[in-house]
Coordinates of C-alpha atoms in Angstrom, one line a residue:
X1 CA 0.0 0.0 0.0
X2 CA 3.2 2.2 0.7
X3 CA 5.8 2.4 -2.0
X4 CA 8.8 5.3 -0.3
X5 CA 11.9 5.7 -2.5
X6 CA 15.0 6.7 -0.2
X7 CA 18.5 7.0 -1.6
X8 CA 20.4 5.3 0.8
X9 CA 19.0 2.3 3.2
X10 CA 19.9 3.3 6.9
X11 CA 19.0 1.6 10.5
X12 CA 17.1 4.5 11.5
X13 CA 15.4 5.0 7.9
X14 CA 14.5 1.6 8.2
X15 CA 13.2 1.7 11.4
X16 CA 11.2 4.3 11.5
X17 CA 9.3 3.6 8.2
X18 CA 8.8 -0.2 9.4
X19 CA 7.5 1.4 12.6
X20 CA 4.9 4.1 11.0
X21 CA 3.2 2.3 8.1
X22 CA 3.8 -1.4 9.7
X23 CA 3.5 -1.7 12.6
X24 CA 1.4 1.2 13.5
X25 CA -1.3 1.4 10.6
X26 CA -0.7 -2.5 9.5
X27 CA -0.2 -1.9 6.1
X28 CA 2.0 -3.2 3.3
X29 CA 5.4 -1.7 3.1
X30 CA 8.2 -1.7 0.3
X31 CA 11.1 0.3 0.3
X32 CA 12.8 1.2 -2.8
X33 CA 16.1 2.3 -3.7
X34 CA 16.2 1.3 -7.7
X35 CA 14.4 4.2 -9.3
X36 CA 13.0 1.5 -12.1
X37 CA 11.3 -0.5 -9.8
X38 CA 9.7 2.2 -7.7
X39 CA 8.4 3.9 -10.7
X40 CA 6.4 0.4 -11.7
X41 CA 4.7 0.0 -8.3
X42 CA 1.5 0.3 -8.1
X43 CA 0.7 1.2 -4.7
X44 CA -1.6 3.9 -4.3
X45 CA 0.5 5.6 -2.1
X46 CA 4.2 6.9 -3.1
X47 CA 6.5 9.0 -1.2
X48 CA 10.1 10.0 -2.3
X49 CA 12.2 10.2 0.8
X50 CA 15.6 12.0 -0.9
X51 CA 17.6 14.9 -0.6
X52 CA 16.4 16.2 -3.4
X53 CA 12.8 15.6 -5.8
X54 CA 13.3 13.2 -8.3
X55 CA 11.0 14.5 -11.8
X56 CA 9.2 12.2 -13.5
X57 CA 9.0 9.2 -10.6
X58 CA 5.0 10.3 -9.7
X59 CA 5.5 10.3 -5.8
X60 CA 2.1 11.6 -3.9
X61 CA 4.9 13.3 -1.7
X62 CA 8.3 14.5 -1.6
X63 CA 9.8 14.8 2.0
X64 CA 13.4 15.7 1.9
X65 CA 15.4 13.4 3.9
X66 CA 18.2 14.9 6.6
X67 CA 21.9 13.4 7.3
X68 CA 20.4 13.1 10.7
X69 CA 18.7 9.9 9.2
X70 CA 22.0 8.4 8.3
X71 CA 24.0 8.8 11.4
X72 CA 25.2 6.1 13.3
X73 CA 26.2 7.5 16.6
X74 CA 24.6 10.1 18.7
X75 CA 26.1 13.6 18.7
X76 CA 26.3 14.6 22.6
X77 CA 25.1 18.4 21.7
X78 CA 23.0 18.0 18.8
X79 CA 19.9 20.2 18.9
X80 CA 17.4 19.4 16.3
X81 CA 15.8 22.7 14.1
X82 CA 12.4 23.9 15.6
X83 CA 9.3 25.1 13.6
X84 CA 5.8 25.1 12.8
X85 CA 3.0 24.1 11.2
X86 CA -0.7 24.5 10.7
X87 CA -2.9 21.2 10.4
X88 CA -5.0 22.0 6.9
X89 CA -9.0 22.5 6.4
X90 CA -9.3 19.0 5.4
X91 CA -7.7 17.6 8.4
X92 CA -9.4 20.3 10.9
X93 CA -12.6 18.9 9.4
X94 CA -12.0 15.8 9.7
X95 CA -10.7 16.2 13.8
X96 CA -13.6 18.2 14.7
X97 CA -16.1 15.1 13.4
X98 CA -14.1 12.7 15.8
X99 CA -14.2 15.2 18.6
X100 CA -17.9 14.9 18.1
X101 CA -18.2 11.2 18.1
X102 CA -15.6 11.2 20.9
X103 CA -18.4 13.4 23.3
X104 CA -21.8 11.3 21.9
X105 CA -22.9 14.8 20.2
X106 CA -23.7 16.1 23.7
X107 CA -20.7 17.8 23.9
X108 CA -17.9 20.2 22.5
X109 CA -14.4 20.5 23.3
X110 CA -13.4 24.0 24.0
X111 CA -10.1 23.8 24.7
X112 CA -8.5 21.2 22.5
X113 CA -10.8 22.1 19.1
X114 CA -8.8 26.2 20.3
X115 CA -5.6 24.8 20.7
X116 CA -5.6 22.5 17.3
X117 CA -6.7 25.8 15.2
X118 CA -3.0 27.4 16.5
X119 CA 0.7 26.9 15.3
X120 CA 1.8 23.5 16.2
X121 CA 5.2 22.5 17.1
X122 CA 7.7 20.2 14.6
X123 CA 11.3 19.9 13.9
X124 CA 13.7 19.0 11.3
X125 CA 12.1 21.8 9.8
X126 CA 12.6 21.6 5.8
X127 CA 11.6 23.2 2.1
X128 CA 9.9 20.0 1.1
X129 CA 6.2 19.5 0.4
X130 CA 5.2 19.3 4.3
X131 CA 7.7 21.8 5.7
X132 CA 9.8 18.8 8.0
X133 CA 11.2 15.7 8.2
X134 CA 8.1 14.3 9.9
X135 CA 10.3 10.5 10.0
X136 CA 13.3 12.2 11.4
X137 CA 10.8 13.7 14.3
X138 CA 9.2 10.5 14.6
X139 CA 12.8 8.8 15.6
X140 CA 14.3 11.2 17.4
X141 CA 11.4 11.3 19.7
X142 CA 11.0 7.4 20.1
X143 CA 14.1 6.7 20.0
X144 CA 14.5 8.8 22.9
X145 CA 17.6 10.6 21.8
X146 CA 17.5 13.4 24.4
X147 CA 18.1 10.9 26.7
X148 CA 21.0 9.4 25.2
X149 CA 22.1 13.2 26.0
X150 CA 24.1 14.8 29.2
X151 CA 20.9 15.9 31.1
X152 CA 20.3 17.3 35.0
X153 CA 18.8 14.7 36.4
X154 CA 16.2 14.8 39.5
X155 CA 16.9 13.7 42.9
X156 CA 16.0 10.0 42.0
X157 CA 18.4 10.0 38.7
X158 CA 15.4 10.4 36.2
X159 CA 15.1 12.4 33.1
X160 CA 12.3 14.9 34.0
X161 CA 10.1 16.9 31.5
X162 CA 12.2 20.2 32.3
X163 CA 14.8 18.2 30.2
X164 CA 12.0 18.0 27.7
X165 CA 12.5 19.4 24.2
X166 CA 8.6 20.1 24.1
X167 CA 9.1 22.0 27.8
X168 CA 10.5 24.4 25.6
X169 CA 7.2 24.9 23.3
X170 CA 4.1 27.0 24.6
X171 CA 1.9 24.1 24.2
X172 CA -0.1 21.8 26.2
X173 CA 1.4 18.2 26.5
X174 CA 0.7 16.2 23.4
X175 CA 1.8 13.2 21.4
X176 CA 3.5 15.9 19.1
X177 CA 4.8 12.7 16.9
X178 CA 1.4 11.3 16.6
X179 CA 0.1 14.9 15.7
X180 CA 2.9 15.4 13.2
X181 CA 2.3 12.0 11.1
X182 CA -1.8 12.5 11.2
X183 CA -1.1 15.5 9.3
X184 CA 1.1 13.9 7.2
X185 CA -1.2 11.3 6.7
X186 CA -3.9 13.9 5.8
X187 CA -2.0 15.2 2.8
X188 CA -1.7 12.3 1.1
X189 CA -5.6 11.5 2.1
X190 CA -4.5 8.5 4.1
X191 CA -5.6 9.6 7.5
X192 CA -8.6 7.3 7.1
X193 CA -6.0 4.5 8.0
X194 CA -5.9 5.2 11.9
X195 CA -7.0 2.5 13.8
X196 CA -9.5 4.0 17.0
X197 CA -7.9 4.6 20.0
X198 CA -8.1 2.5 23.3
X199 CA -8.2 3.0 27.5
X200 CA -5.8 0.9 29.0
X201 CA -5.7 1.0 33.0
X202 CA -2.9 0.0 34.5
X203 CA -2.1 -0.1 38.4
X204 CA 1.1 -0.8 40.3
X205 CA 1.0 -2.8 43.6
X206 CA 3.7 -1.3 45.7
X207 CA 2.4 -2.0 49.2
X208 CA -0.4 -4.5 49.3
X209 CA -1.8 -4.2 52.4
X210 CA -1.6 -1.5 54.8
X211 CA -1.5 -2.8 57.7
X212 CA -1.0 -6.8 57.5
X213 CA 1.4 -8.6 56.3
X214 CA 4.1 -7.2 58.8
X215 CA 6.3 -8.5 61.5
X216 CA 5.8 -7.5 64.8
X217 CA 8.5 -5.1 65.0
X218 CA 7.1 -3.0 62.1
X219 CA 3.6 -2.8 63.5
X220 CA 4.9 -1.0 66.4
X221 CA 7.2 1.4 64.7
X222 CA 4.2 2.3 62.4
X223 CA 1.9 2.6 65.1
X224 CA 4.5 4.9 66.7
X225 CA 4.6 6.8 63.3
X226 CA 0.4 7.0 62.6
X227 CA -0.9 7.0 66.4
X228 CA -4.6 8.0 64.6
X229 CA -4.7 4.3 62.6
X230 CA -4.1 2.3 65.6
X231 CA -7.4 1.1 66.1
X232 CA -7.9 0.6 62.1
X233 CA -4.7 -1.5 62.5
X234 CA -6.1 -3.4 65.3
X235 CA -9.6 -3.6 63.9
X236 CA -7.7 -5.2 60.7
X237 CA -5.4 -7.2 62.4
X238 CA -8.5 -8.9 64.0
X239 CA -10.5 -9.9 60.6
X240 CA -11.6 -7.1 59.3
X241 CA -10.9 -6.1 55.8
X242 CA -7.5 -4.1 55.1
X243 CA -8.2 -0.7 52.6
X244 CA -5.2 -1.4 50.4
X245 CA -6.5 -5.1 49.0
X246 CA -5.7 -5.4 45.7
X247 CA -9.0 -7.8 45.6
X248 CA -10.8 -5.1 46.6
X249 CA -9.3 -2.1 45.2
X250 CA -8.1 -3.0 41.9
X251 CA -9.7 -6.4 40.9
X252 CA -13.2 -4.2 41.5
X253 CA -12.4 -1.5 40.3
X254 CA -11.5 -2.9 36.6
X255 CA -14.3 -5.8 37.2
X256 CA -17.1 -2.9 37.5
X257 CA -15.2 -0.9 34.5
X258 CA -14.5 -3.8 32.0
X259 CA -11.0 -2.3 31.0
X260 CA -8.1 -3.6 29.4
X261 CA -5.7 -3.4 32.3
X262 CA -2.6 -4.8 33.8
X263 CA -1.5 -5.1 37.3
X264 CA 2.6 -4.7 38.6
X265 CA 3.9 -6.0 41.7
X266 CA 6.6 -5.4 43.9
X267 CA 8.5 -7.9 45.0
X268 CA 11.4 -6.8 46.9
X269 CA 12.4 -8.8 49.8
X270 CA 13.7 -5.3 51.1
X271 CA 11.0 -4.4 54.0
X272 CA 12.8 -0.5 54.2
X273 CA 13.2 2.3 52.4
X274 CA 11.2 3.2 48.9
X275 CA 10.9 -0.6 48.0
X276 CA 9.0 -1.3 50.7
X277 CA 6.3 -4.1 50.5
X278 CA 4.6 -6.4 52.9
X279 CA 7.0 -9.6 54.0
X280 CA 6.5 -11.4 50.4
X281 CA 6.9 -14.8 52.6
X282 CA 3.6 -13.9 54.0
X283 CA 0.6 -16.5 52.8
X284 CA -2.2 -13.9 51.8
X285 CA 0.5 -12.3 50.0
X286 CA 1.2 -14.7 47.7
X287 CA -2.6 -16.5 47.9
X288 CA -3.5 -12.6 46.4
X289 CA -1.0 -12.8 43.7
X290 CA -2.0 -16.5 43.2
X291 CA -5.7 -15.7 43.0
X292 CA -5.4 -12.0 41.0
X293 CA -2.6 -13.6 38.0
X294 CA -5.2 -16.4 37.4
X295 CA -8.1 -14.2 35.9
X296 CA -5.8 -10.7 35.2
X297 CA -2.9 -9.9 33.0
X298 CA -0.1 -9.4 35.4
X299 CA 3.8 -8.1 35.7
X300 CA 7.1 -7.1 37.5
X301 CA 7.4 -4.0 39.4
X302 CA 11.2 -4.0 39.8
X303 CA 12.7 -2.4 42.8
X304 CA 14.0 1.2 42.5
X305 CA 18.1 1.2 42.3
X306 CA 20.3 4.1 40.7
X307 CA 21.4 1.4 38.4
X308 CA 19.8 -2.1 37.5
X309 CA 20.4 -4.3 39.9
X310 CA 20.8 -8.6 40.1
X311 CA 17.6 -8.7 42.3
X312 CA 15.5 -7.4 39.5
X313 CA 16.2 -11.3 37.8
X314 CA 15.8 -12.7 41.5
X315 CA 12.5 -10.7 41.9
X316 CA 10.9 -11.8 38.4
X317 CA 12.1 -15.8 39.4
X318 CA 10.3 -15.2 42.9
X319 CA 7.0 -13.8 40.9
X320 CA 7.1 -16.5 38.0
X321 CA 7.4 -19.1 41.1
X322 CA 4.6 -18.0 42.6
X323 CA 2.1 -17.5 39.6
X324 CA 3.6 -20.2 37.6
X325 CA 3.4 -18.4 34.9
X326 CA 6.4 -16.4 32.7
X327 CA 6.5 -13.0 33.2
X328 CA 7.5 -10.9 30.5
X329 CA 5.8 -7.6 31.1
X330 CA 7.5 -4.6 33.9
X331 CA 7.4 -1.3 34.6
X332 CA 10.4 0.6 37.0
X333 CA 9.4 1.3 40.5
X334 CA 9.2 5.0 40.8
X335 CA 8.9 5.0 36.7
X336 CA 12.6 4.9 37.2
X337 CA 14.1 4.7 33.5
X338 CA 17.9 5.7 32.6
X339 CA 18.8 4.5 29.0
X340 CA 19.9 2.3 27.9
X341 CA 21.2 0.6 30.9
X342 CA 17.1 -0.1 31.9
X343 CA 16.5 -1.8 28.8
X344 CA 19.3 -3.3 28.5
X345 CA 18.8 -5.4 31.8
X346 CA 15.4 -5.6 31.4
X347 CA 16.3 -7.8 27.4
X348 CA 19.2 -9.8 29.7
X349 CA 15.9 -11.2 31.8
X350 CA 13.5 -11.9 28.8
X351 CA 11.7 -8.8 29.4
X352 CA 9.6 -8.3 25.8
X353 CA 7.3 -5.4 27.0
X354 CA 8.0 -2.2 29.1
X355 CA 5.5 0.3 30.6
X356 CA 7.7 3.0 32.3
X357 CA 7.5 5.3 29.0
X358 CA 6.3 8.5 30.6
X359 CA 7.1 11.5 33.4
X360 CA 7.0 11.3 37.0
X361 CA 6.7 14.8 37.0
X362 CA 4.0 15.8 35.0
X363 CA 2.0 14.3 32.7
X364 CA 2.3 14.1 29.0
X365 CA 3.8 12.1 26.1
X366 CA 7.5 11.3 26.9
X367 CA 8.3 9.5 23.5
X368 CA 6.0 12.0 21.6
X369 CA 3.3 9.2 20.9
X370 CA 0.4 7.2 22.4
X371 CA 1.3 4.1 20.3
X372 CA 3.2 0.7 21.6
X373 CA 6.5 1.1 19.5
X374 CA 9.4 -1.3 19.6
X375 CA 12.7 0.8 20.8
X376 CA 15.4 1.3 18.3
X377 CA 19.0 1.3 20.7
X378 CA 20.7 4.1 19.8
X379 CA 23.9 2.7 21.6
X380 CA 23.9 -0.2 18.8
X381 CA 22.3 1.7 16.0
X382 CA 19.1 -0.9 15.9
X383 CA 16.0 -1.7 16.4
X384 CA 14.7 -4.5 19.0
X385 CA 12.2 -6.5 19.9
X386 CA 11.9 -4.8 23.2
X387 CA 8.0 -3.2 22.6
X388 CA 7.4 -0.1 24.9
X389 CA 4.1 1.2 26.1
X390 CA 4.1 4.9 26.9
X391 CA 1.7 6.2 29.7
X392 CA 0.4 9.7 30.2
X393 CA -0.5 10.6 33.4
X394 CA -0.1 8.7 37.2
X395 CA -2.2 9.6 40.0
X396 CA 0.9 10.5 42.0
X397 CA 1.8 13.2 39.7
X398 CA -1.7 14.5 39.2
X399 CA -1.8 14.7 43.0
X400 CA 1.6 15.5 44.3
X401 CA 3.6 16.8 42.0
X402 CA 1.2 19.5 39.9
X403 CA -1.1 19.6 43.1
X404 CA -4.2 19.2 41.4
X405 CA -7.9 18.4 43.3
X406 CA -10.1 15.7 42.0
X407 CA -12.1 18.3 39.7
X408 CA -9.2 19.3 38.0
X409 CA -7.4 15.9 37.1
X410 CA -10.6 15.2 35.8
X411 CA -10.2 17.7 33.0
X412 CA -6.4 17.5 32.8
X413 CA -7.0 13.4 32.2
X414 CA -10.1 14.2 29.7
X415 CA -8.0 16.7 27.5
X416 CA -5.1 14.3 27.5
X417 CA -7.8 11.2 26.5
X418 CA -9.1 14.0 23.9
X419 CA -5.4 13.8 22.2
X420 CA -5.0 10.2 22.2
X421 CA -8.6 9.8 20.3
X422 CA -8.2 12.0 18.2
X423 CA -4.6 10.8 16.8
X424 CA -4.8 7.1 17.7
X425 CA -2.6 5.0 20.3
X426 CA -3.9 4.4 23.8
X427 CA -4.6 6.6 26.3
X428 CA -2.9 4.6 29.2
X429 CA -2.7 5.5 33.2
X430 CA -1.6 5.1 36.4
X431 CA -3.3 4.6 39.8
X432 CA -2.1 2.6 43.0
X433 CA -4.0 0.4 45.6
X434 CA -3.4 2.7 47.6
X435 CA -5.3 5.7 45.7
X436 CA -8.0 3.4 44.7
X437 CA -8.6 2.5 48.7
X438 CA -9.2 6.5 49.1
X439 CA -7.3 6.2 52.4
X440 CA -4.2 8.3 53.2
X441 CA -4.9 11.5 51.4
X442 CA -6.9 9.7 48.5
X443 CA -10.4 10.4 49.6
X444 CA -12.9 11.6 46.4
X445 CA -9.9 10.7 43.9
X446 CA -12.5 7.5 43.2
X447 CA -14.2 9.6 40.3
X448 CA -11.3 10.4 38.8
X449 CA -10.0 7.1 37.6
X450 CA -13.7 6.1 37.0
X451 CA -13.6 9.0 34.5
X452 CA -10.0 8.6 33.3
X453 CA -11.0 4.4 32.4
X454 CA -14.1 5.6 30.9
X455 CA -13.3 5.6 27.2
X456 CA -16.4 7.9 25.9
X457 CA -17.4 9.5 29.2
X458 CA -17.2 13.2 28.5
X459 CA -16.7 15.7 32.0
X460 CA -20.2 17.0 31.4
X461 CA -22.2 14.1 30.3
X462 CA -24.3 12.7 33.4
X463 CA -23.9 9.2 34.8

């Protein structure tokens, strides 16, 4: 269905073309670089990808292709050229029709429909017909090149969004790569091809219980530390039913939504610090993560270390023990990622699938996309089979780091699901046991992850 004539074959060129038309609109894909034998294809759509337009070879566009594309190392202070671009009529038409599908026609969207009529951001800007090298955007953004980059990292060695390229750009967070090849798509009449967009919930089990599963020394030193629980503590300790429960936090909570979901446990045997979890040795414990992995797509939450660590392989052993069942899905603890060292330790353990693509800090889209993409390794100039699924906002950071009340992360999370139906991908969060128990802090935040897994729910429609 895609014929796209390049003049030299590259990793990246490769890559990112297989990635696009492939894997993300599952359609046919051949690559040319014999002039004769692009000119007799027949597909209906045909791109020249080349320094400079070739006459006569009928392409429906001509993008000019940068040496960025044919690098094989990454330059430690390359900045990438900034510009603009306005999405055209056709596709402006054809976004405001989803946004009306996307709110049941009881509803229009004030601030995304204002915000899509403005410049948008793009680099690699260019004189070719769409103004930038919208493949070279698409890799540098998921292949994560800023990250290959010196960067200040924050207190727990992660790249923040102030290290951003878009925390440059007066815009709201979006999947700017997404964005970019819609309206690329659109000029060559193609953006029919997106597949709709989906709600995935996903929910990270770092302490499972609040107040069993300890030893007797750690009950008295957290009685000492929250004197107001100590008769909830006691009250649980004698039968009844601890707030925390992933049976009856999570496993409702996505029972009485019907979500695609997947649940991440913790299981350090450290007891202190931020890897903190209940004695894993203790029987409910592992009867929970017995009972849950049976009827729910599960994986790893490996512990938080400055660098990866041995236990993460003793960890996922531990969990594949107790579930009898292989695990190949994780996300970092404290959605701690440092490239490529992560990934690289995560491939060593059979790893296939990662979901700690996103900020800790605020919310947005940290590879530039909604989309599960297989990362490319810069550090070996080539793709893998590692697939990566980008989140794009946590309850943590809707709470505690932007400070936001229920009412608020309502809208934030409904402008955000706005983007990912609009451009395709999955609009994939974050919550906690612990959030979902509406204990410690959490009280009313209940309606906002109803609303968040709610795929057409708009803020104004009524229950």
């Amino acid at each position: 269905m895609f014929a796209v004539f390049i003049d030299q074959v590259s990793p990246r060129i490769r890559y990112v073309l297989e990635e696009l038309f492939a894997r993300r609109l599952h359609c046919e894909l051949t690559i040319y670089t014999d002039q004769a034998a692009y000119k007799a294809d027949s597909s209906p759509f045909k791109i020249q990808y080349v320094t400079t337009e070739i006459k006569g070879l009928y392409p429906v566009l001509w993008l000019f292709a940068i040496n960025f594309m044919l690098e094989e190392q990454v330059d430690l202070y390359f900045t990438p050229t900034v510009g603009q671009f306005f999405l055209s009529p056709r596709a402006q038409n054809t976004l405001n029709n989803k946004l009306l599908d996307f709110h049941n026609l009881k509803t229009e969207s004030n601030c995304v429909n204002q915000w899509l009529e403005k410049p948008l951001p793009c680099i690699f800007t260019s004189d070719s017909s769409l103004g930038f090298d919208v493949f070279a955007m698409a890799f540098y953004f998921l292949s994560r090149y800023e990250e290959f980059q010196p960067f200040e990292s924050d207190n727990h060695g992660r790249f923040g969004f102030k290290n951003a390229i878009e925390s440059q750009w007066e815009t709201p967070s979006a999947p700017h790569v997404d964005i970019a090849f819609f309206h690329f798509l659109s000029a060559i009449h193609a953006e029919h091809l997106i597949s709709p967009a989906n709600v995935v919930a996903t929910f990270d089990i770092d302490i499972a219980f609040q107040f069993k599963g300890r030893t007797l020394k750690r009950q008295i030193a957290s009685m000492l530390r929250f004197p107001q629980l100590i008769f909830k503590r006691i009250a649980v300790l004698f039968g009844a039913e601890d707030a925390f429960d992933p049976s009856t936090t999570v496993v409702r909570f996505v029972k009485n939504k019907n979500v695609e979901h997947r649940i991440f446990w913790l299981c350090s045997k450290r007891v202190k610090g931020v890897n903190r979890q209940v004695n894993r040795n203790y029987a409910p414990f592992q009867n929970q993560l017995r009972a849950i992995s049976k009827g729910h797509p599960i994986g790893l939450h490996p512990s938080f270390s400055l660098h990866p660590k041995e236990t993460w392989q003793e960890e996922k052993q531990w969990l594949e023990t107790v579930t009898e069942q292989a695990i190949e899905h994780s996300r970092q603890h404290f959605v701690h990622l440092l490239l490529p060292d992560t990934y690289h330790g995560l491939q060593k353990m059979n790893i296939t699938d990662d979901w700690s693509m996103g900020y800790a800090d605020n919310v947005g889209f940290r590879a530039g996309t909604a989309y599960n993409y297989q990362w490319f390794d810069l550090s070996r100039n080539s793709a893998t089979d590692l697939v990566i699924h980008p989140f794009c906002i946590m309850d943590v950071t809707a709470k505690h780091y932007l400070g936001l009340n229920p009412d608020k992360a309502i809208e934030l999370g409904q402008t955000l699901k706005e983007m990912v139906f609009l451009f395709g991908g999955n609009f994939t969060f974050i919550a906690h046991n612990e959030s979902l128990s509406q204990q410690m802090g959490w009280k009313d935040w209940l309606p906002v992850f109803d609303n968040w897994a709610n795929p057409y729910k708009s803020v104004d429609t009524p229950n």
